Amino acid sequence: MSIHPHLAADTDAEDIVHVTLPRRVVRQDRQGVPVIYWGAEVLRFDEPALAPLADAISAGLPFSPMRSCPLAPADRLADAVGALTGLGILGDRAETPAPRSFTAPDLPATLLHLDWRDPAAVGGALLSSPIAPAHLELVVPVFRIAHLATDADGRQVGEANVFPRALRRNVETDWQTCTYAGTRHRDDKPMNLTALKAMRAHWPEMMATLAAIRDRYMTRAALAGPMTLGQIERLCIAVLSLPTWHSFKDAPLHPVLSSLFRVTDGLRIVVHQMMFVGVAEPMLPPDAVISAAELFDYAERSLSFHSDSGVCAGPEHFIREFLSVLVDGAAPRFGANGTIGADVAAAMTELDVAMDYGFTALAAHAACFAVWPEMAEAWAEIVALAEGWPSGLSSGVDAFRLEAAEAGRRLIHASYLGQADWREMRRRTYAEIEGAAVALSRQPAPRLAVADRVVPTTDDLTRALAGLPDAARLQAVLARFAASAGAHLSRAAALQARISDMFQRPPAAGFTLADMTLHARLVDDPHPRLQFLPEVLFRLCGLELDIKTFPAGDTAFAGSEIDVSSINQRGDEPRYQ
């Protein structure tokens, strides 16, 4: 049994013990091994003699560990019971605390009323520099743009999880202890009762709207039958695109659309975790077929119902119905009598153009964020180079060597890009997302933007880092990174130009590699991140590594158009002709 014996408490295996919170127990068998999920704790009962403990705990009734596990060695059973008691799972009684209201969690709040209709104002308030409207979807992923919008109930679409967090507005909210079964049961973080009430009030119309959007997406994508992770992500974007499209207008969003955004974005996050986060479980490719039931089980065991601000307020039967309607195409049960009202029907008349926007923006996001695994790959190569440099070559080389060592630590401990296979998986996933989204956007293939690359030469590096032993090899790493990143940003900028045309946004200076940092600054995560390679080169060496994009055919700037197929030798990136 994979538990921690050092947590042993004063509970004897002969005693009758209680499961303290039976409704918090989640039992799932993984590869034939019973696993208990209890809040953030994961307990694998991989010793056959102790496996009956999982049965007893999941039953939720008082039991005798010794009678339940007659074949278990006495010392192992005592250690297991002690550890389970130390974790608070077993005790001398079952706790039945009454639901209690919470005071508002200590969350960031502002009096500013800003949203992405005015990116310059948001950038000025948070970054001290405006964000160009013509760059918006490269800075803010399309699935986060509606967060700041306000609905007709006066609530932000992103609620307590709004992005950017610094622009969350403090509106009156009822918070309550979660009483639902599962890992969120009686969690220390509360659930948003106000958002739940809004969702309950509009659930039938939400399900009718969801089914209608799904039908439109399935027709556009020419799909039928079981769905893959990539297809589900794009279906989520189809749903999210409708409120996002309308968030650019002056009228507040209908609560049906804001509530539908919240629950759909929750699923999108789960799908993203499955494709991009390979810590607890292996990452899955976008073409992996998945069912509604499998998605729910994954969400439960991966703590997807938990966030920094609280736990999901949706009842399990609502979540399962949402998944069955969206993923499996089932008819609603609890929302069976729902019809689409006049206001939502009016919004639905723009669904096709909203999906055009949403898929183009998703493709732009994938092309842009594909730069990050390339930067991680460059850092991995630099770390390997620097490990062979002796100390004392020069103060500059020593400083760079220490920075590379820190990058190596952060690759492993502060990113999901520390392993070569993880980086390759992310490259391929971004490529699949981008190519499929472009195909669904109904937009002509974009003409690649010009990417002007500024890369230090070998002589530049030798002058900046006296005594550098591997200047040519380091320059080759930087050149490879600039080439691959330039290919990604040229496609991203071309797709962003399509979006700017849709909204008739004013032109702006080209998007640059340095602009990639704007999103991280908006996230404002206090934890250490992998260093931005161009910033390190400039800070330590005074050298510039940058990529500047300009519209194709613009003769005012130096540079050459990038042939994607000639740069990417992996052959897995979309090719735009």
GROMACS .gro file of C-alpha atoms in nm, residues 62-453:
model
  392
   62PRO     CA    1  -1.747   0.130   1.063
   63PHE     CA    2  -1.518  -0.171   1.031
   64SER     CA    3  -1.248  -0.374   1.200
   65PRO     CA    4  -0.923  -0.354   0.999
   66MET     CA    5  -0.808  -0.690   1.139
   67ARG     CA    6  -1.128  -0.867   1.033
   68SER     CA    7  -1.123  -0.691   0.694
   69CYS     CA    8  -0.761  -0.792   0.623
   70PRO     CA    9  -0.710  -1.135   0.785
   71LEU     CA   10  -0.412  -1.216   0.560
   72ALA     CA   11  -0.221  -0.894   0.623
   73PRO     CA   12   0.093  -0.909   0.840
   74ALA     CA   13   0.011  -0.746   1.173
   75ASP     CA   14   0.290  -0.487   1.150
   76ARG     CA   15   0.196  -0.379   0.795
   77LEU     CA   16  -0.171  -0.354   0.889
   78ALA     CA   17  -0.090  -0.149   1.196
   79ASP     CA   18   0.129   0.085   0.990
   80ALA     CA   19  -0.145   0.123   0.729
   81VAL     CA   20  -0.419   0.195   0.982
   82GLY     CA   21  -0.193   0.439   1.163
   83ALA     CA   22  -0.111   0.620   0.841
   84LEU     CA   23  -0.478   0.640   0.739
   85THR     CA   24  -0.561   0.776   1.082
   86GLY     CA   25  -0.281   1.030   1.059
   87LEU     CA   26  -0.423   1.154   0.730
   88GLY     CA   27  -0.762   1.199   0.893
   89ILE     CA   28  -0.931   0.935   0.679
   90LEU     CA   29  -0.996   0.696   0.968
   91GLY     CA   30  -1.094   0.792   1.321
   92ASP     CA   31  -1.300   0.691   1.621
   93ARG     CA   32  -1.614   0.851   1.479
   94ALA     CA   33  -1.760   0.976   1.155
   95GLU     CA   34  -1.776   1.353   1.133
   96THR     CA   35  -2.104   1.503   1.023
   97PRO     CA   36  -2.053   1.879   1.031
   98ALA     CA   37  -2.347   2.089   0.918
   99PRO     CA   38  -2.297   2.302   0.606
  100ARG     CA   39  -2.172   2.644   0.699
  101SER     CA   40  -2.149   2.969   0.514
  102PHE     CA   41  -1.810   3.119   0.449
  103THR     CA   42  -1.699   3.475   0.461
  104ALA     CA   43  -1.562   3.580   0.124
  105PRO     CA   44  -1.223   3.423   0.051
  106ASP     CA   45  -0.929   3.659   0.057
  107LEU     CA   46  -0.909   3.716  -0.318
  108PRO     CA   47  -0.768   4.007  -0.519
  109ALA     CA   48  -1.029   4.271  -0.598
  110THR     CA   49  -1.033   4.601  -0.781
  111LEU     CA   50  -1.268   4.892  -0.833
  112LEU     CA   51  -1.158   4.918  -1.196
  113HIS     CA   52  -1.418   4.815  -1.453
  114LEU     CA   53  -1.201   4.704  -1.742
  115ASP     CA   54  -1.239   4.434  -2.006
  116TRP     CA   55  -1.082   4.333  -2.335
  117ARG     CA   56  -1.287   4.575  -2.541
  118ASP     CA   57  -1.007   4.813  -2.445
  119PRO     CA   58  -0.679   4.617  -2.435
  120ALA     CA   59  -0.477   4.936  -2.418
  121ALA     CA   60  -0.646   5.033  -2.091
  122VAL     CA   61  -0.597   4.686  -1.941
  123GLY     CA   62  -0.231   4.686  -2.038
  124GLY     CA   63  -0.184   5.034  -1.901
  125ALA     CA   64  -0.344   4.939  -1.568
  126LEU     CA   65  -0.160   4.610  -1.516
  127LEU     CA   66   0.159   4.633  -1.720
  128SER     CA   67   0.217   5.009  -1.739
  129SER     CA   68   0.213   4.978  -2.117
  130PRO     CA   69  -0.083   4.935  -2.353
  131ILE     CA   70  -0.163   4.608  -2.528
  132ALA     CA   71  -0.235   4.665  -2.896
  133PRO     CA   72  -0.585   4.546  -2.998
  134ALA     CA   73  -0.420   4.400  -3.308
  135HIS     CA   74  -0.220   4.164  -3.082
  136LEU     CA   75  -0.495   4.068  -2.836
  137GLU     CA   76  -0.544   3.697  -2.913
  138LEU     CA   77  -0.166   3.638  -2.914
  139VAL     CA   78  -0.139   3.785  -2.564
  140VAL     CA   79  -0.463   3.650  -2.416
  141PRO     CA   80  -0.581   3.303  -2.525
  142VAL     CA   81  -0.930   3.313  -2.675
  143PHE     CA   82  -1.070   3.099  -2.394
  144ARG     CA   83  -0.977   3.368  -2.138
  145ILE     CA   84  -1.098   3.680  -2.317
  146ALA     CA   85  -1.458   3.668  -2.191
  147HIS     CA   86  -1.348   3.637  -1.826
  148LEU     CA   87  -1.359   4.013  -1.766
  149ALA     CA   88  -1.696   4.064  -1.934
  150THR     CA   89  -2.005   4.136  -1.725
  151ASP     CA   90  -2.337   3.958  -1.761
  152ALA     CA   91  -2.687   4.093  -1.704
  153ASP     CA   92  -2.668   3.981  -1.340
  154GLY     CA   93  -2.376   4.219  -1.291
  155ARG     CA   94  -2.124   3.937  -1.248
  156GLN     CA   95  -1.796   3.880  -1.426
  157VAL     CA   96  -1.796   3.575  -1.649
  158GLY     CA   97  -1.479   3.446  -1.483
  159GLU     CA   98  -1.626   3.483  -1.133
  160ALA     CA   99  -1.362   3.415  -0.863
  161ASN     CA  100  -1.129   3.258  -1.120
  162VAL     CA  101  -1.128   3.564  -1.345
  163PHE     CA  102  -0.823   3.630  -1.563
  164PRO     CA  103  -0.628   3.845  -1.501
  165ARG     CA  104  -0.683   3.799  -1.127
  166ALA     CA  105  -0.587   4.158  -1.057
  167LEU     CA  106  -0.903   4.275  -1.238
  168ARG     CA  107  -1.146   4.064  -1.037
  169ARG     CA  108  -1.428   4.283  -0.908
  170ASN     CA  109  -1.560   4.221  -0.558
  171VAL     CA  110  -1.933   4.161  -0.610
  172GLU     CA  111  -2.163   4.021  -0.343
  173THR     CA  112  -2.130   3.642  -0.337
  174ASP     CA  113  -2.264   3.369  -0.110
  175TRP     CA  114  -2.002   3.108  -0.024
  176GLN     CA  115  -2.080   2.772   0.132
  177THR     CA  116  -1.907   2.454   0.236
  178CYS     CA  117  -1.928   2.195  -0.041
  179THR     CA  118  -2.161   1.909   0.056
  180TYR     CA  119  -2.131   1.710  -0.268
  181ALA     CA  120  -1.973   1.368  -0.268
  182GLY     CA  121  -1.623   1.343  -0.406
  183THR     CA  122  -1.281   1.490  -0.340
  184ARG     CA  123  -1.429   1.840  -0.291
  185HIS     CA  124  -1.662   1.723  -0.009
  186ARG     CA  125  -1.614   1.943   0.300
  187ASP     CA  126  -1.304   2.096   0.142
  188ASP     CA  127  -1.137   2.384   0.322
  189LYS     CA  128  -1.215   2.603   0.023
  190PRO     CA  129  -1.581   2.698  -0.034
  191MET     CA  130  -1.807   2.681  -0.336
  192ASN     CA  131  -1.975   2.979  -0.503
  193LEU     CA  132  -2.342   2.944  -0.415
  194THR     CA  133  -2.442   3.255  -0.611
  195ALA     CA  134  -2.304   3.113  -0.936
  196LEU     CA  135  -2.480   2.783  -0.862
  197LYS     CA  136  -2.815   2.958  -0.820
  198ALA     CA  137  -2.774   3.132  -1.156
  199MET     CA  138  -2.687   2.804  -1.324
  200ARG     CA  139  -2.986   2.625  -1.171
  201ALA     CA  140  -3.221   2.902  -1.285
  202HIS     CA  141  -3.104   2.877  -1.648
  203TRP     CA  142  -3.012   2.508  -1.673
  204PRO     CA  143  -3.286   2.394  -1.917
  205GLU     CA  144  -3.212   2.679  -2.159
  206MET     CA  145  -2.839   2.619  -2.118
  207MET     CA  146  -2.879   2.255  -2.221
  208ALA     CA  147  -3.095   2.347  -2.520
  209THR     CA  148  -2.835   2.603  -2.629
  210LEU     CA  149  -2.552   2.357  -2.572
  211ALA     CA  150  -2.720   2.092  -2.786
  212ALA     CA  151  -2.780   2.343  -3.066
  213ILE     CA  152  -2.416   2.458  -3.066
  214ARG     CA  153  -2.299   2.098  -3.064
  215ASP     CA  154  -2.514   2.016  -3.365
  216ARG     CA  155  -2.371   2.314  -3.554
  217TYR     CA  156  -2.016   2.214  -3.466
  218MET     CA  157  -2.065   1.849  -3.559
  219THR     CA  158  -2.199   1.957  -3.898
  220ARG     CA  159  -1.910   2.198  -3.957
  221ALA     CA  160  -1.653   1.937  -3.855
  222ALA     CA  161  -1.835   1.653  -4.036
  223LEU     CA  162  -1.820   1.438  -3.723
  224ALA     CA  163  -2.028   1.154  -3.588
  225GLY     CA  164  -1.972   0.894  -3.320
  226PRO     CA  165  -1.713   0.887  -3.040
  227MET     CA  166  -1.502   1.200  -2.999
  228THR     CA  167  -1.132   1.255  -2.943
  229LEU     CA  168  -0.973   1.493  -2.694
  230GLY     CA  169  -0.880   1.733  -2.973
  231GLN     CA  170  -1.235   1.733  -3.109
  232ILE     CA  171  -1.377   1.793  -2.761
  233GLU     CA  172  -1.140   2.086  -2.708
  234ARG     CA  173  -1.255   2.239  -3.037
  235LEU     CA  174  -1.618   2.178  -2.943
  236CYS     CA  175  -1.552   2.363  -2.617
  237ILE     CA  176  -1.409   2.651  -2.820
  238ALA     CA  177  -1.722   2.650  -3.037
  239VAL     CA  178  -1.931   2.696  -2.721
  240LEU     CA  179  -1.697   2.953  -2.566
  241SER     CA  180  -1.673   3.152  -2.888
  242LEU     CA  181  -2.037   3.265  -2.871
  243PRO     CA  182  -2.015   3.454  -2.537
  244THR     CA  183  -1.662   3.566  -2.626
  245TRP     CA  184  -1.779   3.715  -2.956
  246HIS     CA  185  -2.061   3.898  -2.782
  247SER     CA  186  -1.831   4.016  -2.502
  248PHE     CA  187  -1.687   4.272  -2.745
  249LYS     CA  188  -2.027   4.439  -2.772
  250ASP     CA  189  -2.171   4.704  -2.543
  251ALA     CA  190  -2.463   4.501  -2.404
  252PRO     CA  191  -2.402   4.273  -2.103
  253LEU     CA  192  -2.402   3.900  -2.171
  254HIS     CA  193  -2.717   3.697  -2.117
  255PRO     CA  194  -2.677   3.483  -1.800
  256VAL     CA  195  -2.738   3.170  -2.009
  257LEU     CA  196  -2.425   3.250  -2.209
  258SER     CA  197  -2.214   3.345  -1.907
  259SER     CA  198  -2.319   3.032  -1.716
  260LEU     CA  199  -2.257   2.816  -2.022
  261PHE     CA  200  -1.912   2.969  -2.055
  262ARG     CA  201  -1.823   2.884  -1.695
  263VAL     CA  202  -1.917   2.518  -1.709
  264THR     CA  203  -1.771   2.466  -2.058
  265ASP     CA  204  -1.443   2.629  -1.966
  266GLY     CA  205  -1.419   2.383  -1.678
  267LEU     CA  206  -1.427   2.097  -1.927
  268ARG     CA  207  -1.176   2.272  -2.152
  269ILE     CA  208  -0.936   2.291  -1.857
  270VAL     CA  209  -0.976   1.916  -1.794
  271VAL     CA  210  -0.905   1.838  -2.160
  272HIS     CA  211  -0.603   2.067  -2.150
  273GLN     CA  212  -0.468   1.885  -1.844
  274MET     CA  213  -0.507   1.550  -2.015
  275MET     CA  214  -0.310   1.666  -2.320
  276PHE     CA  215  -0.048   1.888  -2.157
  277VAL     CA  216   0.016   1.784  -1.795
  278GLY     CA  217   0.197   1.454  -1.757
  279VAL     CA  218   0.285   1.450  -1.388
  280ALA     CA  219   0.033   1.215  -1.224
  281GLU     CA  220  -0.066   1.039  -1.546
  282PRO     CA  221   0.085   1.015  -1.895
  283MET     CA  222  -0.025   1.285  -2.137
  284LEU     CA  223  -0.273   1.174  -2.400
  285PRO     CA  224  -0.253   1.273  -2.767
  286PRO     CA  225  -0.531   1.482  -2.925
  287ASP     CA  226  -0.653   1.180  -3.121
  288ALA     CA  227  -0.724   0.976  -2.806
  289VAL     CA  228  -1.092   0.877  -2.797
  290ILE     CA  229  -1.261   0.961  -2.466
  291SER     CA  230  -1.609   0.930  -2.318
  292ALA     CA  231  -1.808   1.155  -2.088
  293ALA     CA  232  -1.770   0.905  -1.802
  294GLU     CA  233  -1.392   0.888  -1.846
  295LEU     CA  234  -1.370   1.267  -1.843
  296PHE     CA  235  -1.563   1.285  -1.517
  297ASP     CA  236  -1.344   1.021  -1.352
  298TYR     CA  237  -1.028   1.201  -1.462
  299ALA     CA  238  -1.161   1.534  -1.333
  300GLU     CA  239  -1.234   1.377  -0.996
  301ARG     CA  240  -0.899   1.209  -0.944
  302SER     CA  241  -0.693   1.500  -1.083
  303LEU     CA  242  -0.858   1.761  -0.856
  304SER     CA  243  -1.007   1.945  -1.153
  305PHE     CA  244  -1.304   2.040  -0.935
  306HIS     CA  245  -1.063   2.241  -0.717
  307SER     CA  246  -0.909   2.582  -0.780
  308ASP     CA  247  -0.711   2.834  -0.580
  309SER     CA  248  -1.028   3.027  -0.499
  310GLY     CA  249  -1.273   2.747  -0.425
  311VAL     CA  250  -1.428   2.424  -0.546
  312CYS     CA  251  -1.672   2.363  -0.828
  313ALA     CA  252  -2.031   2.443  -0.728
  314GLY     CA  253  -2.192   2.216  -0.986
  315PRO     CA  254  -2.381   1.910  -0.856
  316GLU     CA  255  -2.258   1.580  -0.996
  317HIS     CA  256  -2.583   1.512  -1.183
  318PHE     CA  257  -2.556   1.849  -1.360
  319ILE     CA  258  -2.192   1.787  -1.451
  320ARG     CA  259  -2.266   1.440  -1.586
  321GLU     CA  260  -2.561   1.572  -1.785
  322PHE     CA  261  -2.348   1.850  -1.931
  323LEU     CA  262  -2.080   1.599  -2.032
  324SER     CA  263  -2.328   1.354  -2.181
  325VAL     CA  264  -2.496   1.625  -2.389
  326LEU     CA  265  -2.172   1.783  -2.509
  327VAL     CA  266  -1.948   1.479  -2.550
  328ASP     CA  267  -2.185   1.190  -2.612
  329GLY     CA  268  -2.465   1.383  -2.784
  330ALA     CA  269  -2.725   1.251  -2.539
  331ALA     CA  270  -3.057   1.423  -2.481
  332PRO     CA  271  -3.079   1.629  -2.159
  333ARG     CA  272  -3.263   1.475  -1.864
  334PHE     CA  273  -3.278   1.745  -1.599
  335GLY     CA  274  -3.297   2.011  -1.868
  336ALA     CA  275  -3.525   1.807  -2.093
  337ASN     CA  276  -3.791   2.075  -2.135
  338GLY     CA  277  -3.554   2.358  -2.214
  339THR     CA  278  -3.612   2.593  -2.505
  340ILE     CA  279  -3.396   2.873  -2.637
  341GLY     CA  280  -3.544   3.211  -2.549
  342ALA     CA  281  -3.560   3.507  -2.783
  343ASP     CA  282  -3.251   3.684  -2.647
  344VAL     CA  283  -3.027   3.380  -2.670
  345ALA     CA  284  -3.174   3.291  -3.010
  346ALA     CA  285  -3.077   3.638  -3.130
  347ALA     CA  286  -2.723   3.581  -3.007
  348MET     CA  287  -2.717   3.242  -3.181
  349THR     CA  288  -2.770   3.408  -3.520
  350GLU     CA  289  -2.402   3.503  -3.503
  351LEU     CA  290  -2.280   3.158  -3.401
  352ASP     CA  291  -2.113   3.081  -3.733
  353VAL     CA  292  -1.910   3.401  -3.743
  354ALA     CA  293  -1.832   3.356  -3.372
  355MET     CA  294  -1.695   3.008  -3.445
  356ASP     CA  295  -1.492   3.150  -3.736
  357TYR     CA  296  -1.337   3.387  -3.485
  358GLY     CA  297  -1.295   3.126  -3.212
  359PHE     CA  298  -1.118   2.871  -3.429
  360THR     CA  299  -0.891   3.131  -3.590
  361ALA     CA  300  -0.800   3.260  -3.245
  362LEU     CA  301  -0.737   2.907  -3.116
  363ALA     CA  302  -0.502   2.843  -3.409
  364ALA     CA  303  -0.321   3.172  -3.342
  365HIS     CA  304  -0.283   3.079  -2.975
  366ALA     CA  305  -0.144   2.735  -3.059
  367ALA     CA  306   0.105   2.877  -3.310
  368CYS     CA  307   0.218   3.142  -3.062
  369PHE     CA  308   0.249   2.918  -2.757
  370ALA     CA  309   0.436   2.656  -2.961
  371VAL     CA  310   0.735   2.884  -2.906
  372TRP     CA  311   0.759   2.772  -2.540
  373PRO     CA  312   0.862   2.408  -2.600
  374GLU     CA  313   1.116   2.537  -2.851
  375MET     CA  314   1.260   2.771  -2.588
  376ALA     CA  315   1.266   2.486  -2.336
  377GLU     CA  316   1.453   2.272  -2.591
  378ALA     CA  317   1.706   2.551  -2.639
  379TRP     CA  318   1.752   2.581  -2.264
  380ALA     CA  319   1.800   2.204  -2.233
  381GLU     CA  320   2.080   2.220  -2.492
  382ILE     CA  321   2.237   2.523  -2.322
  383VAL     CA  322   2.223   2.350  -1.983
  384ALA     CA  323   2.404   2.049  -2.129
  385LEU     CA  324   2.670   2.275  -2.283
  386ALA     CA  325   2.724   2.480  -1.968
  387GLU     CA  326   2.764   2.173  -1.749
  388GLY     CA  327   3.095   2.111  -1.926
  389TRP     CA  328   3.235   2.458  -1.862
  390PRO     CA  329   3.485   2.480  -1.576
  391SER     CA  330   3.451   2.763  -1.330
  392GLY     CA  331   3.689   3.055  -1.339
  393LEU     CA  332   3.700   3.108  -1.717
  394SER     CA  333   3.567   3.460  -1.668
  395SER     CA  334   3.311   3.637  -1.457
  396GLY     CA  335   3.075   3.652  -1.755
  397VAL     CA  336   3.100   3.281  -1.831
  398ASP     CA  337   3.059   3.197  -1.462
  399ALA     CA  338   2.742   3.408  -1.440
  400PHE     CA  339   2.602   3.247  -1.754
  401ARG     CA  340   2.690   2.899  -1.626
  402LEU     CA  341   2.504   2.966  -1.299
  403GLU     CA  342   2.203   3.099  -1.490
  404ALA     CA  343   2.202   2.784  -1.704
  405ALA     CA  344   2.217   2.565  -1.393
  406GLU     CA  345   1.916   2.749  -1.252
  407ALA     CA  346   1.735   2.700  -1.585
  408GLY     CA  347   1.805   2.330  -1.559
  409ARG     CA  348   1.646   2.319  -1.214
  410ARG     CA  349   1.344   2.517  -1.330
  411LEU     CA  350   1.299   2.298  -1.636
  412ILE     CA  351   1.251   2.002  -1.406
  413HIS     CA  352   1.072   2.162  -1.112
  414ALA     CA  353   0.890   2.469  -1.251
  415SER     CA  354   0.766   2.359  -1.591
  416TYR     CA  355   0.598   2.072  -1.770
  417LEU     CA  356   0.876   2.078  -2.031
  418GLY     CA  357   1.162   1.920  -1.841
  419GLN     CA  358   1.165   1.595  -2.037
  420ALA     CA  359   1.243   1.568  -2.407
  421ASP     CA  360   0.939   1.348  -2.473
  422TRP     CA  361   0.714   1.602  -2.297
  423ARG     CA  362   0.848   1.877  -2.522
  424GLU     CA  363   0.793   1.666  -2.831
  425MET     CA  364   0.442   1.577  -2.718
  426ARG     CA  365   0.361   1.943  -2.668
  427ARG     CA  366   0.499   2.035  -3.011
  428ARG     CA  367   0.284   1.776  -3.180
  429THR     CA  368  -0.024   1.868  -2.979
  430TYR     CA  369   0.006   2.237  -3.061
  431ALA     CA  370   0.057   2.147  -3.427
  432GLU     CA  371  -0.258   1.932  -3.431
  433ILE     CA  372  -0.461   2.201  -3.252
  434GLU     CA  373  -0.345   2.468  -3.494
  435GLY     CA  374  -0.400   2.270  -3.811
  436ALA     CA  375  -0.745   2.143  -3.712
  437ALA     CA  376  -0.857   2.488  -3.594
  438VAL     CA  377  -0.747   2.651  -3.919
  439ALA     CA  378  -0.945   2.390  -4.112
  440LEU     CA  379  -1.257   2.469  -3.906
  441SER     CA  380  -1.222   2.846  -3.926
  442ARG     CA  381  -1.364   2.878  -4.280
  443GLN     CA  382  -1.092   3.134  -4.343
  444PRO     CA  383  -0.853   3.113  -4.640
  445ALA     CA  384  -0.506   2.994  -4.550
  446PRO     CA  385  -0.318   3.300  -4.425
  447ARG     CA  386  -0.021   3.440  -4.610
  448LEU     CA  387   0.273   3.404  -4.376
  449ALA     CA  388   0.390   3.717  -4.202
  450VAL     CA  389   0.749   3.827  -4.243
  451ALA     CA  390   0.969   3.730  -3.950
  452ASP     CA  391   1.287   3.932  -3.907
  453ARG     CA  392   1.525   3.743  -3.679
   0.00000   0.00000   0.00000
